[in-house]
XYZ file of C-alpha atoms in Angstrom:
652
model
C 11.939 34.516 42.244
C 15.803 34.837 40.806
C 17.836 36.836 43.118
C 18.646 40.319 41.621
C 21.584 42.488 42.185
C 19.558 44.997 44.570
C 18.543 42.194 46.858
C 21.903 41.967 48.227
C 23.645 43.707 51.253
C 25.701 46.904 50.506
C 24.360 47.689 46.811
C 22.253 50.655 46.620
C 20.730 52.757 43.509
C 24.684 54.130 42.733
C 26.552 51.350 43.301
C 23.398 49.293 40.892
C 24.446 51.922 38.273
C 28.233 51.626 38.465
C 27.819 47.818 38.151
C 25.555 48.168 35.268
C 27.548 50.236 33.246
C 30.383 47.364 33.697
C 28.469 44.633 31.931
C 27.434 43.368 35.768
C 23.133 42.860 35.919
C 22.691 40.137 38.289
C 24.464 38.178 40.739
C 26.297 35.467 38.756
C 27.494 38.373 37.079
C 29.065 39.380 39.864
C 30.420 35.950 40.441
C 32.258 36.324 36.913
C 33.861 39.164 37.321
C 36.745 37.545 38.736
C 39.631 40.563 40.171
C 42.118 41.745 37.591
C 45.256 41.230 40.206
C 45.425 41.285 44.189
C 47.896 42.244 46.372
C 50.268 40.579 49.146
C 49.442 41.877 52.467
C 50.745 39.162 54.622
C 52.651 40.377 57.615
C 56.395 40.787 56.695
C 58.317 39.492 60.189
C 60.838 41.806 61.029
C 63.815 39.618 60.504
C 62.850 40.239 56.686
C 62.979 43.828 56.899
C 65.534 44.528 54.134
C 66.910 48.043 53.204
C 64.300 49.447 50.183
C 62.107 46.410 50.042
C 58.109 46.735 50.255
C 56.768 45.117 53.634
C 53.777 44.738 55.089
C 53.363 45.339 59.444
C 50.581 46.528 61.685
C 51.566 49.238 64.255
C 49.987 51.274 67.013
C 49.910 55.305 66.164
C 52.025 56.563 68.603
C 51.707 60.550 67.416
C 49.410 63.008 66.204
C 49.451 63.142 62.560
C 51.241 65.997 60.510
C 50.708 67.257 57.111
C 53.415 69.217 55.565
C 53.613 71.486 52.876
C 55.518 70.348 49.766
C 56.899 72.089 47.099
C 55.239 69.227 44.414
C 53.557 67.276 47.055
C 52.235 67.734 50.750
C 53.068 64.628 52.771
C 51.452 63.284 56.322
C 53.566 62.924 59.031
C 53.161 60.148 62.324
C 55.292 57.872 64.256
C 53.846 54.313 64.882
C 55.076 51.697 67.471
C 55.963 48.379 64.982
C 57.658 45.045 66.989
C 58.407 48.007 69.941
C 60.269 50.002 67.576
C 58.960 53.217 67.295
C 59.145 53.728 63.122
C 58.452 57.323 61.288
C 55.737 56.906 58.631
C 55.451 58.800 55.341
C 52.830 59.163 53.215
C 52.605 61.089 50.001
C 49.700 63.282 48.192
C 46.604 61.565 50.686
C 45.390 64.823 53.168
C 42.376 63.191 54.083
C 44.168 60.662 56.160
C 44.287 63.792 58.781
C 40.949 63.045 59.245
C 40.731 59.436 59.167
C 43.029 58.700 61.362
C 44.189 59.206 64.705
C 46.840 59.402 68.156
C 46.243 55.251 69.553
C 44.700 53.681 66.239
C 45.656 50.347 65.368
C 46.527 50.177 61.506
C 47.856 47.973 58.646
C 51.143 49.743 56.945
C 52.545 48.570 53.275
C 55.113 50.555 51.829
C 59.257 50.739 51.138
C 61.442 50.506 54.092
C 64.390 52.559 54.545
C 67.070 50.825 56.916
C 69.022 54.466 57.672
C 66.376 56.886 58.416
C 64.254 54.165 59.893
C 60.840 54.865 57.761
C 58.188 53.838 55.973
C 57.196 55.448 52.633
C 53.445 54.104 53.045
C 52.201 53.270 49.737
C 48.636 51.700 51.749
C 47.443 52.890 55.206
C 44.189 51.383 56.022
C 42.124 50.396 59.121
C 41.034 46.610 59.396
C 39.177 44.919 62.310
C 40.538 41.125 60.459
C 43.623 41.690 58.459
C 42.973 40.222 55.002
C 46.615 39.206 53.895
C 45.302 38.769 50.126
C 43.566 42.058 48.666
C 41.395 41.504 45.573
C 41.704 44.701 42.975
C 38.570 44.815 40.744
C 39.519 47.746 39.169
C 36.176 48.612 38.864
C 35.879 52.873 38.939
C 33.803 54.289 41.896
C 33.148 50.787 43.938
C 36.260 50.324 46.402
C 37.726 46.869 46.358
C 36.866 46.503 49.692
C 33.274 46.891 49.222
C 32.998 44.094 46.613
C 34.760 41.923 48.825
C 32.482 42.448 51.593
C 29.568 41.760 49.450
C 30.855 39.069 47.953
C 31.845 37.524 51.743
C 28.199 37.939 52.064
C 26.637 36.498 49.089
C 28.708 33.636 49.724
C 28.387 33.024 53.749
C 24.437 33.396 53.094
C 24.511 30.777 50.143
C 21.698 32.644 48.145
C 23.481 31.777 45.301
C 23.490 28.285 43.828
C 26.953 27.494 41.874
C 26.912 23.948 39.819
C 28.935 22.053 39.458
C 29.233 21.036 35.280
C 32.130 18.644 34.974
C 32.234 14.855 36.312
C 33.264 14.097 39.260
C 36.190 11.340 38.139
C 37.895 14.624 36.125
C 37.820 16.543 39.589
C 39.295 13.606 41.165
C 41.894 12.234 38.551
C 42.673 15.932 37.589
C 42.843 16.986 41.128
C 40.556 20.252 40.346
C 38.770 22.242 42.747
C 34.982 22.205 42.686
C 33.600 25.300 40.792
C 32.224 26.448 43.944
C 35.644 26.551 45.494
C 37.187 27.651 42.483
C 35.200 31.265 42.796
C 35.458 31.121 46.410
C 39.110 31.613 46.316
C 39.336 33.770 43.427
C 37.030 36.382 45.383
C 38.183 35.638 49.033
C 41.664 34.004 48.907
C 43.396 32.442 51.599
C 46.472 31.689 49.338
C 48.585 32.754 46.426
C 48.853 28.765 45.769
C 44.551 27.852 46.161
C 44.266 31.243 43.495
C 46.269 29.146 41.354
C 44.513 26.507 41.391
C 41.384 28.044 41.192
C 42.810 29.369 37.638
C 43.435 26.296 36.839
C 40.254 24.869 37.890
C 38.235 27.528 35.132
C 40.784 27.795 32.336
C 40.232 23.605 32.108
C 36.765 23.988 32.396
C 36.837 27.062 29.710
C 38.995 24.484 27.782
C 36.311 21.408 27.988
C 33.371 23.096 27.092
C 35.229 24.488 24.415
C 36.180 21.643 22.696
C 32.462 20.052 23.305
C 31.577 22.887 21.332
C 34.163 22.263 18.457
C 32.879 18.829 18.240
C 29.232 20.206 17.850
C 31.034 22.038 14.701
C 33.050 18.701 13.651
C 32.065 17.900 10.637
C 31.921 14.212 10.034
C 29.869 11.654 7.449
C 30.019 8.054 7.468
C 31.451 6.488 4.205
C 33.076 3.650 2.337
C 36.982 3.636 2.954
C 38.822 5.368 -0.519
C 39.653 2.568 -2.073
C 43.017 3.881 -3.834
C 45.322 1.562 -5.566
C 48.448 1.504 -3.614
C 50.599 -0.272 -6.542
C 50.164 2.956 -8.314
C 50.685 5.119 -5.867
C 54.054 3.451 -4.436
C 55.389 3.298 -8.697
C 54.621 7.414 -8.674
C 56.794 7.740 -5.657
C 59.396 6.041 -7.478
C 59.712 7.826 -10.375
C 60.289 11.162 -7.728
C 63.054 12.064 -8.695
C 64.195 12.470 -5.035
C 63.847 11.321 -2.233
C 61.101 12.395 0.334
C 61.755 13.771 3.813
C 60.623 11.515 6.812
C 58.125 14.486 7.393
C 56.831 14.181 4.038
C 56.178 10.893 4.022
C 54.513 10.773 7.661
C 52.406 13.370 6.591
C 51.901 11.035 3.274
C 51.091 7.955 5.516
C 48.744 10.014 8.037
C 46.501 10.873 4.770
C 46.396 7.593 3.617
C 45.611 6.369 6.816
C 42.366 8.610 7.018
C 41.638 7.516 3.708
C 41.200 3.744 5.249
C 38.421 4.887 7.549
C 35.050 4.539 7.266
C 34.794 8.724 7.697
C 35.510 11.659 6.138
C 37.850 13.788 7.615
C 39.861 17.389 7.201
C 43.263 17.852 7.677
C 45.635 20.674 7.768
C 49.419 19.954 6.472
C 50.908 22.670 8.369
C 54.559 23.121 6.496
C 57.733 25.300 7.152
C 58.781 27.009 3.632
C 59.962 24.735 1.476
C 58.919 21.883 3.379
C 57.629 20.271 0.292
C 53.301 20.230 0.915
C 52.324 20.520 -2.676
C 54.266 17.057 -3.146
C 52.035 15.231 -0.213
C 48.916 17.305 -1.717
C 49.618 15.723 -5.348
C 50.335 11.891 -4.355
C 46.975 12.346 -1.875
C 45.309 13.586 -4.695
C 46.557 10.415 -7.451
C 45.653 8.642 -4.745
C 41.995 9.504 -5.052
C 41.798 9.454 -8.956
C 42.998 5.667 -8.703
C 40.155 5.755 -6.673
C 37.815 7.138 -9.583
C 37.050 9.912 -8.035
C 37.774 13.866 -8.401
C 39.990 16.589 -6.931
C 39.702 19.978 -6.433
C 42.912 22.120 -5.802
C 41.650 25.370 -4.884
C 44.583 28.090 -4.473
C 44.536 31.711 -3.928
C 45.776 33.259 -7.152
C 46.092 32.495 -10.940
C 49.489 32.711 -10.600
C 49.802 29.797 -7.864
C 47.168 28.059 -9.541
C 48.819 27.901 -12.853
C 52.206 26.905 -10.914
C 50.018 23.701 -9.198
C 48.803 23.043 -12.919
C 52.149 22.732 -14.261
C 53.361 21.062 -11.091
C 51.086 18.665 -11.241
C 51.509 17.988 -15.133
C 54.618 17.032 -15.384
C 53.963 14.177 -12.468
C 51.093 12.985 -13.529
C 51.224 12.565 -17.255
C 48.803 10.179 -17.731
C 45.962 12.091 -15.421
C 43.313 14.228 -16.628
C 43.930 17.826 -15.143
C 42.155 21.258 -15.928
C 42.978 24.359 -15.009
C 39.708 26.259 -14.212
C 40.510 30.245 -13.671
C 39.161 33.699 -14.828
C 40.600 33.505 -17.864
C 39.814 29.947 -19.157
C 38.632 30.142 -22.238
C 35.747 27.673 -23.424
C 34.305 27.698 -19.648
C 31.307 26.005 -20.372
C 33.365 23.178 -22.131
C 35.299 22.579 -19.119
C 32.753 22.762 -16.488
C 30.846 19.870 -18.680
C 33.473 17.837 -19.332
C 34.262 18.476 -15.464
C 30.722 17.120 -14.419
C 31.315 14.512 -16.466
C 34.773 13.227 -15.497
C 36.267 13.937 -18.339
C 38.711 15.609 -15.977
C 40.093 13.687 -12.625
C 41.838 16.729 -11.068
C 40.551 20.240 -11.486
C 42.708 23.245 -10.527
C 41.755 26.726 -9.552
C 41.197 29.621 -8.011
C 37.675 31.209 -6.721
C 36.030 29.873 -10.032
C 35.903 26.893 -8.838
C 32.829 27.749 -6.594
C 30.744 29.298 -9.088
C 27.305 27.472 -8.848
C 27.632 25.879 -12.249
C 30.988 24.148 -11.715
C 29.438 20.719 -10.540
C 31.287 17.530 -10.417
C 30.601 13.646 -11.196
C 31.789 12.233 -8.086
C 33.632 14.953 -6.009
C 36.608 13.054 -3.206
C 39.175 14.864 -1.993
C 38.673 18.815 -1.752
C 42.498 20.590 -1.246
C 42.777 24.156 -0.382
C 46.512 25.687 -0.322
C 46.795 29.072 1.727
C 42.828 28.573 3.109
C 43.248 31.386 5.401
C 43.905 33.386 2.407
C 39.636 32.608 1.831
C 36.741 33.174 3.930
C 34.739 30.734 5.370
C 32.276 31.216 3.455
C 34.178 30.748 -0.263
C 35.913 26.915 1.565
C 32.569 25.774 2.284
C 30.846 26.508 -1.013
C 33.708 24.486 -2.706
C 33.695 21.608 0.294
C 29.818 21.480 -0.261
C 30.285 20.398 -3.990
C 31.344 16.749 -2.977
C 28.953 14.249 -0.715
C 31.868 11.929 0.703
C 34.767 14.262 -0.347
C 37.479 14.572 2.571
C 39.506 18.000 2.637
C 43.171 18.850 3.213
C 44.061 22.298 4.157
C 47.899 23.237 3.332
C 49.567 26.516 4.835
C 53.114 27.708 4.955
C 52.358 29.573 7.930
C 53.572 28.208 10.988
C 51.425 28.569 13.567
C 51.403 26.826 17.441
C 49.299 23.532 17.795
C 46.999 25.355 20.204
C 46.299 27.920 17.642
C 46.184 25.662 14.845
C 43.232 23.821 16.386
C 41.437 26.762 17.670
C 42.004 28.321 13.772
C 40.784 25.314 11.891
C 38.220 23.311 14.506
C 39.121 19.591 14.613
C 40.997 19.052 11.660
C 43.980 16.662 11.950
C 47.348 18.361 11.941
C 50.480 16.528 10.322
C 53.303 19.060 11.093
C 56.583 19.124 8.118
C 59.561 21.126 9.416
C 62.225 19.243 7.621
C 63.275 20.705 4.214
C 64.609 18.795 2.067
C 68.436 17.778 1.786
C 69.328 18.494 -1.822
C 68.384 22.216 -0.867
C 71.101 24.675 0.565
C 70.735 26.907 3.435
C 69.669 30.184 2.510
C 72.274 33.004 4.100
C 70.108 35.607 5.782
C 72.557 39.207 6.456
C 71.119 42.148 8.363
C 72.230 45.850 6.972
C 71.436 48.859 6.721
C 71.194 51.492 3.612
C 75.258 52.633 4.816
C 76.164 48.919 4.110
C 73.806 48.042 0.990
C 76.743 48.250 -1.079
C 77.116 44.738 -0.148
C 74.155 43.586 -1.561
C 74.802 45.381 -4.589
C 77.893 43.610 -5.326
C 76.067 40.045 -4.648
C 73.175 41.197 -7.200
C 75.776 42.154 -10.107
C 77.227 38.554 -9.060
C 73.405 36.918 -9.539
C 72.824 39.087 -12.364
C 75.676 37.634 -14.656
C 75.194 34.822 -13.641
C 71.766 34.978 -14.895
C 69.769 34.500 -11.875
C 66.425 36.231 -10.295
C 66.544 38.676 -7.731
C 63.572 39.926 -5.378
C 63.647 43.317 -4.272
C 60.373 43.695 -1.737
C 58.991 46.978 -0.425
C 56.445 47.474 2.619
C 54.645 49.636 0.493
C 53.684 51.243 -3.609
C 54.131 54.619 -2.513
C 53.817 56.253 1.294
C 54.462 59.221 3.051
C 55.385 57.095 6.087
C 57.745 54.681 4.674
C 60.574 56.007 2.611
C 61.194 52.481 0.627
C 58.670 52.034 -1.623
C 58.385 51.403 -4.614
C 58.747 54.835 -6.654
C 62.092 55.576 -4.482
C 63.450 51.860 -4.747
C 62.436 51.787 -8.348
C 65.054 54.628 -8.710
C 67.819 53.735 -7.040
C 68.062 50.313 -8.186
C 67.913 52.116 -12.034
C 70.785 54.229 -11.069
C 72.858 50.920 -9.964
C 72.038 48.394 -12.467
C 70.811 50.365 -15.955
C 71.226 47.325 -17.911
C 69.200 45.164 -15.659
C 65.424 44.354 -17.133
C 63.511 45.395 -14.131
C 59.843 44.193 -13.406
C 57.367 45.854 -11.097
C 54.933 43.433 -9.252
C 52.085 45.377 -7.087
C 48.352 45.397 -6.152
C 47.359 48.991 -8.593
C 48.401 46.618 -11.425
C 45.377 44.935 -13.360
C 45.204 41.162 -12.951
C 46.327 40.758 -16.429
C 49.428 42.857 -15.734
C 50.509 40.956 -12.729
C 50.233 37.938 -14.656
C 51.933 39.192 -17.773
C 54.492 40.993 -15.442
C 55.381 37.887 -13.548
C 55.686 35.683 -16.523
C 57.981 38.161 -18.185
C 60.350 37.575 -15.245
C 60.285 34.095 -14.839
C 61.253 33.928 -18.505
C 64.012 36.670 -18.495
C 66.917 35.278 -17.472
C 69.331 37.442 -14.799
C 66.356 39.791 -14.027
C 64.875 41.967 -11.084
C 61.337 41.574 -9.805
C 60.326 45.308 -7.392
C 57.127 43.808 -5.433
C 55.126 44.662 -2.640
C 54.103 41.302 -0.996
C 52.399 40.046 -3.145
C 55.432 37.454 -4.034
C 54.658 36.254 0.047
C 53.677 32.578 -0.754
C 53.579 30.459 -4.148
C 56.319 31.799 -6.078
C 58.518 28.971 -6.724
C 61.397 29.732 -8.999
C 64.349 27.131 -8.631
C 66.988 30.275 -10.367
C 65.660 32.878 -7.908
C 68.733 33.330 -5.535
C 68.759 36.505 -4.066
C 65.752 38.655 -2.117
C 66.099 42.122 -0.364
C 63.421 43.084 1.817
C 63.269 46.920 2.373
C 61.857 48.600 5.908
C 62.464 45.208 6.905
C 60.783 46.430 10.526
C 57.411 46.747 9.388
C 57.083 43.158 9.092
C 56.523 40.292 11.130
C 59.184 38.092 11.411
C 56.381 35.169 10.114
C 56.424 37.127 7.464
C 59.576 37.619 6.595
C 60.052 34.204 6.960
C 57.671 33.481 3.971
C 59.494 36.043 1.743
C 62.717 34.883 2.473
C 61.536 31.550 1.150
C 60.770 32.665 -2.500
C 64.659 32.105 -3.049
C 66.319 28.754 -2.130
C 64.054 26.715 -4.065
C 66.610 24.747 -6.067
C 70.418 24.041 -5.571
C 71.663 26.926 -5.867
C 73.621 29.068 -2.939
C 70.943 31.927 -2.072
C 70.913 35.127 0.019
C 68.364 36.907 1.897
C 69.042 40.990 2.923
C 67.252 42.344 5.630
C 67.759 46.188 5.120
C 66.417 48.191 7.695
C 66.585 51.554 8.549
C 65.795 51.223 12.866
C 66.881 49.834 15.692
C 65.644 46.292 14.945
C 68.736 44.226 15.667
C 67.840 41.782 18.447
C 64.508 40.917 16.212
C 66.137 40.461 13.033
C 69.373 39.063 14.555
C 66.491 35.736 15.576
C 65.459 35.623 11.572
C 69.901 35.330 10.751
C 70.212 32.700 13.001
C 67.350 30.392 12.763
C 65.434 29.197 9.427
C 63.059 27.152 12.300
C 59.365 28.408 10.654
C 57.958 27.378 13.648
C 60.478 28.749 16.212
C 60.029 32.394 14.278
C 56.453 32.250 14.688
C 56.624 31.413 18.006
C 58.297 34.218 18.851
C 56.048 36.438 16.932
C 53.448 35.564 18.783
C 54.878 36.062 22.048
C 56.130 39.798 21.078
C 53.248 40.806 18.734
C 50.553 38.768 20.511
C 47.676 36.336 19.469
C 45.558 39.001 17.673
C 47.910 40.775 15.930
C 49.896 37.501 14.960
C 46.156 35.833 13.540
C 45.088 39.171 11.416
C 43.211 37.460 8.794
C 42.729 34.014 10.326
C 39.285 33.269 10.988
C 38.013 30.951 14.261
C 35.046 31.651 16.682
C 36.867 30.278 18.939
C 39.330 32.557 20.049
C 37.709 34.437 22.702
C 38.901 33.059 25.828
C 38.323 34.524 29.253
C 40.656 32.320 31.582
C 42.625 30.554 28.789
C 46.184 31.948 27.522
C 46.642 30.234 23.917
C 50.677 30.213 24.913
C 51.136 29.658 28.582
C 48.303 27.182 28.578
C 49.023 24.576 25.976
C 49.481 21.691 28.403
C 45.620 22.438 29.964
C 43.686 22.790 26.569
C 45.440 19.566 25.176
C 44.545 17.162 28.508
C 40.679 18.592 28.224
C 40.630 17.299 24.874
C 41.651 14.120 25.782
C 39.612 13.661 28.791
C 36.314 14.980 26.613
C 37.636 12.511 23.823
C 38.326 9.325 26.077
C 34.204 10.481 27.800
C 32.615 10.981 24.579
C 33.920 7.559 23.572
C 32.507 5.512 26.548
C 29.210 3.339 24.897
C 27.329 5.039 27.839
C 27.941 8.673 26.858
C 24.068 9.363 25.924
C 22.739 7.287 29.277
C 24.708 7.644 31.778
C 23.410 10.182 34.587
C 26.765 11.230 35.256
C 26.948 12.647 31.663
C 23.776 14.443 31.601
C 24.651 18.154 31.037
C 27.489 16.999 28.976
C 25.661 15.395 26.263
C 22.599 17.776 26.644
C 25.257 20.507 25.783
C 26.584 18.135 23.261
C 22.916 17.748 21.268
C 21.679 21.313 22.214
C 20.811 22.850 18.577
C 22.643 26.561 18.969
């Protein structure tokens, strides 16, 4: 019969209720519910007695106790004999120790220590027959800290329990780990700040282990012939490039074409700074498999970047087949049957692509720019369309490697930070609406010389944020009345954004008033100039991406930050650095993992040990050591191995 929570010592009907109601039904439960924080109560030797420090002593009480009357707060009153000095002891707000205490008793003192009036302002006071320097707080409401510990000295000591161990012995040994025995030993009776450490350690690896097993039961891997792509062709398209690539671009180039070699599919995410140049490696991985004689799909969030990849695209690959399959293509059913029949070798799109009825011949490279712009669900409808098709994600959103691989399983991750030379530096200036003057004069400036300017607002129109769009709209009409001014923003129709946005690509010395919207995609090489309004309600990821709609030719470009806070030491990081990846960083630290993810989809996020940032160093070694075990010949056999692979081949 299992052991149940009532069997053990110290836990009657209340304290079965209190546990219940915190998630905590049986013993192993209770083993879980590792304490939130403890506390130092080693013995502080009096030679470390410093002047308003916190120490810890036991003493001998040498008076009766007093409790006097405050004003705000009564206080108890005693003397205590500590190292033969007889020390006056405060203690604030707790009356009952009047009654708990008394003239003789031996007790353990924490609290500040004041060098002149030689007292203790006792922030603990407690009675202990074996000092316990380390104090476990559960934080639990109702159940003292004390009491768990007892009862989890005794569920220990009496071994009613059975802990297993689940990793291999070698990675206790050649990773020095604790057994998992010992690991919840120490984390619920500690001898040692240093042995809670590595008890820590000991679960977030195994949290990390059993993690990745479980991403490789997701891993989604078929068996087939190696692409084989006709490098002459490839190599005499890179020529004709009218630049040349960045050493990031092509090592991201040469890690595709590597996968291609393998006897696998594969997915891979080209994880690129703004501007990095991704839709470049997307298009030669993609010529790559029509020399192949096979298909692509280019699957991108909008018409608007979709139509941008078509015409990208088109004027590289003049000789290739392309259609661009959206909304609004006309002739639909023409397309999608000259598309099953390869009539077309690249196919271009947005979410038509995975309408059931747009099949094609012989489906081998998938590419999805911005995927965490789509669900799951829409990636794998348009993945499921090829048999041996391999998939490249691309984002502009740099995230950490640890978060990358939680976010998109085990795909392969070929980083691009370098931008590319012929590009200038984009000048980013913080100001506020006192100093926008000086924008002003760079817009006339832009404006004559017939360049595109982005003004971006947080919002269309809000009670909370004075920029928006109405209130921009009309200041920027009061400074420029001869400007054509376009309005970009999610109330318009489809049709309207579309229209809108191709009015001011083709108007010359024009301003564009979005919302977001213009985040990712928009690449206009005369766009030289972007003001971002409120600029504090936005992440600095995100106004990374927005800063990196200008900049995207040769031309000397500017980026405003205009905000109307106390927001210097953030935005002052976003001035210095153009570092994607450094920005993000720091986003993550200061706005944390779930705000910093929003939209990003993973089940694996969830961690109870792990800390995505702190504990990069432990997730990446698990994966190797599960990698380098899963890859012995013995892996299914061995005893050793057992629960591994059963976990491994366990249907879920």
């Amino acid at each position: 019969m299992d052991l149940q929570l009532k069997d053990l010592k110290g836990i009657g009907p209340q304290m079965l209720h209190i546990l219940r109601n915190n998630g905590i039904w049986k013993p192993y439960d209770l083993l879980l519910n590792i304490p939130k924080s403890y506390e130092d109560f080693s013995i502080t030797s009096i030679e470390k007695w410093h002047h308003k420090e916190t120490i810890t002593c036991l003493g001998h009480i040498t008076s009766e106790l007093k409790l006097i009357r405050g004003y705000k707060k009564d206080r108890v009153h005693f003397q205590a004999k500590i190292y033969n000095h007889t020390i006056d002891i405060i203690v604030f707000g707790r009356n009952y120790l009047i009654k708990e205490f008394k003239k003789n008793d031996c007790v353990l003192i924490k609290g500040t220590y004041d060098l002149y009036k030689n007292s203790i302002v006792a922030s603990t006071i407690s009675r202990q027959d074996k000092q316990i320097e380390i104090k476990p707080h559960y934080r639990i409401e109702g159940i003292h800290d004390l009491k768990l510990t007892h009862i989890m000295k005794d569920l220990f000591e009496s071994q009613t329990l059975p802990i297993y161990e689940n990793l291999p012995k070698e990675l206790l040994d050649e990773r020095k780990l604790m057994s998992r025995r010992e690991a919840f030993y120490q984390l619920h009776l500690p001898q040692t700040f240093e042995a809670i450490d590595e008890a820590k350690r000991r679960l977030k690896y195994e949290e990390a282990f059993f993690m990745h097993l479980n991403m490789k039961k997701d891993e989604k891997i078929e068996t087939r012939a190696p692409k084989p792509y006709d490098i002459h062709q490839v190599r005499a398209l890179i020529e004709k490039i009218p630049y040349t690539l960045t050493l990031d671009q092509k090592e991201a180039v040469n890690d595709i074409f590597r996968d291609f070699k393998k006897p696998f599919t594969f997915e891979r995410l080209i994880q690129g700074d703004v501007g990095s140049g991704k839709t470049m490696v997307a298009l030669l991985a993609a010529y790559a498999i029509v020399t192949a004689k096979e298909q692509v799909a280019v699957m991108a969030p909008t018409e608007l970047l979709a139509r941008q990849h078509y015409q990208y695209f088109k004027t590289y690959l003049k000789d290739v087949n392309i259609a661009l399959l959206t909304r609004k293509t006309k002739d639909k059913d023409m397309m999608k049957h000259m598309i099953f029949s390869h009539q077309y070798d690249i196919v271009i799109g947005t979410h038509a692509l995975i309408e059931e009825d747009v099949l094609f011949k012989q489906l081998g490279l998938v590419v999805i720019d911005e995927q965490h712009k789509f669900g799951v669900s829409t990636r794998e409808k348009l993945i499921e369309k090829g048999k041996h098709k391999d998939v490249l994600y691309l984002t502009a959103t740099p995230i950490p490697r640890t978060l990358a691989m939680l976010t998109y399983g085990y795909a392969k991750i070929s980083l691009m930070k370098e931008k590319p030379k012929r590009r200038e530096a984009i000048l980013t200036k913080y100001i506020t609406k006192q100093t926008i003057d000086d924008m002003y004069s760079m817009m006339h400036s832009a404006l004559i010389r017939k360049e595109h300017i982005f003004l971006v607002v947080p919002a269309i129109t809000s009670d909370k944020v004075t920029d928006n769009i109405e209130t921009v709209y009309q200041e920027i009409i009061q400074e420029f009345p001869h400007a054509p001014i376009f309005m970009l923003h999610g109330k318009l129709s489809s049709d309207d954004q579309d229209r809108m946005m191709e009015n001011f690509i083709t108007t010359p010395g024009s301003i564009l008033l979005s919302t977001t919207m213009i985040e990712v995609g928009i690449d206009i090489p005369t766009a030289t100039l972007i003001g971002i309004y409120a600029a504090e309600n936005f992440g600095l990821a995100q106004l990374h991406q927005l800063r990196g709609r200008v900049g995207r030719g040769n031309l000397a470009s500017f980026c405003y930050l205009i905000s109307t806070k106390e927001d210097v030491e953030r935005l002052d990081m976003l001035v210095q650095s153009d570092d994607g990846f450094k920005l993000a960083e720091f986003d993550l630290i200061e706005r944390g993992p779930g705000d910093f993810i929003g939209h990003l989809q993973s089940g694996y996020l969830d961690f109870k040990y792990l800390d995505i940032l702190e504990d990069e160093e432990i997730f990446l070694t698990a994966k190797e050591d599960l990698e380098k075990i899963m890859n012995q010949p013995d892996f299914n056999s061995n005893p050793k191995y057992r629960y591994l692979y059963k976990t491994y081949t366990k249907q879920t």
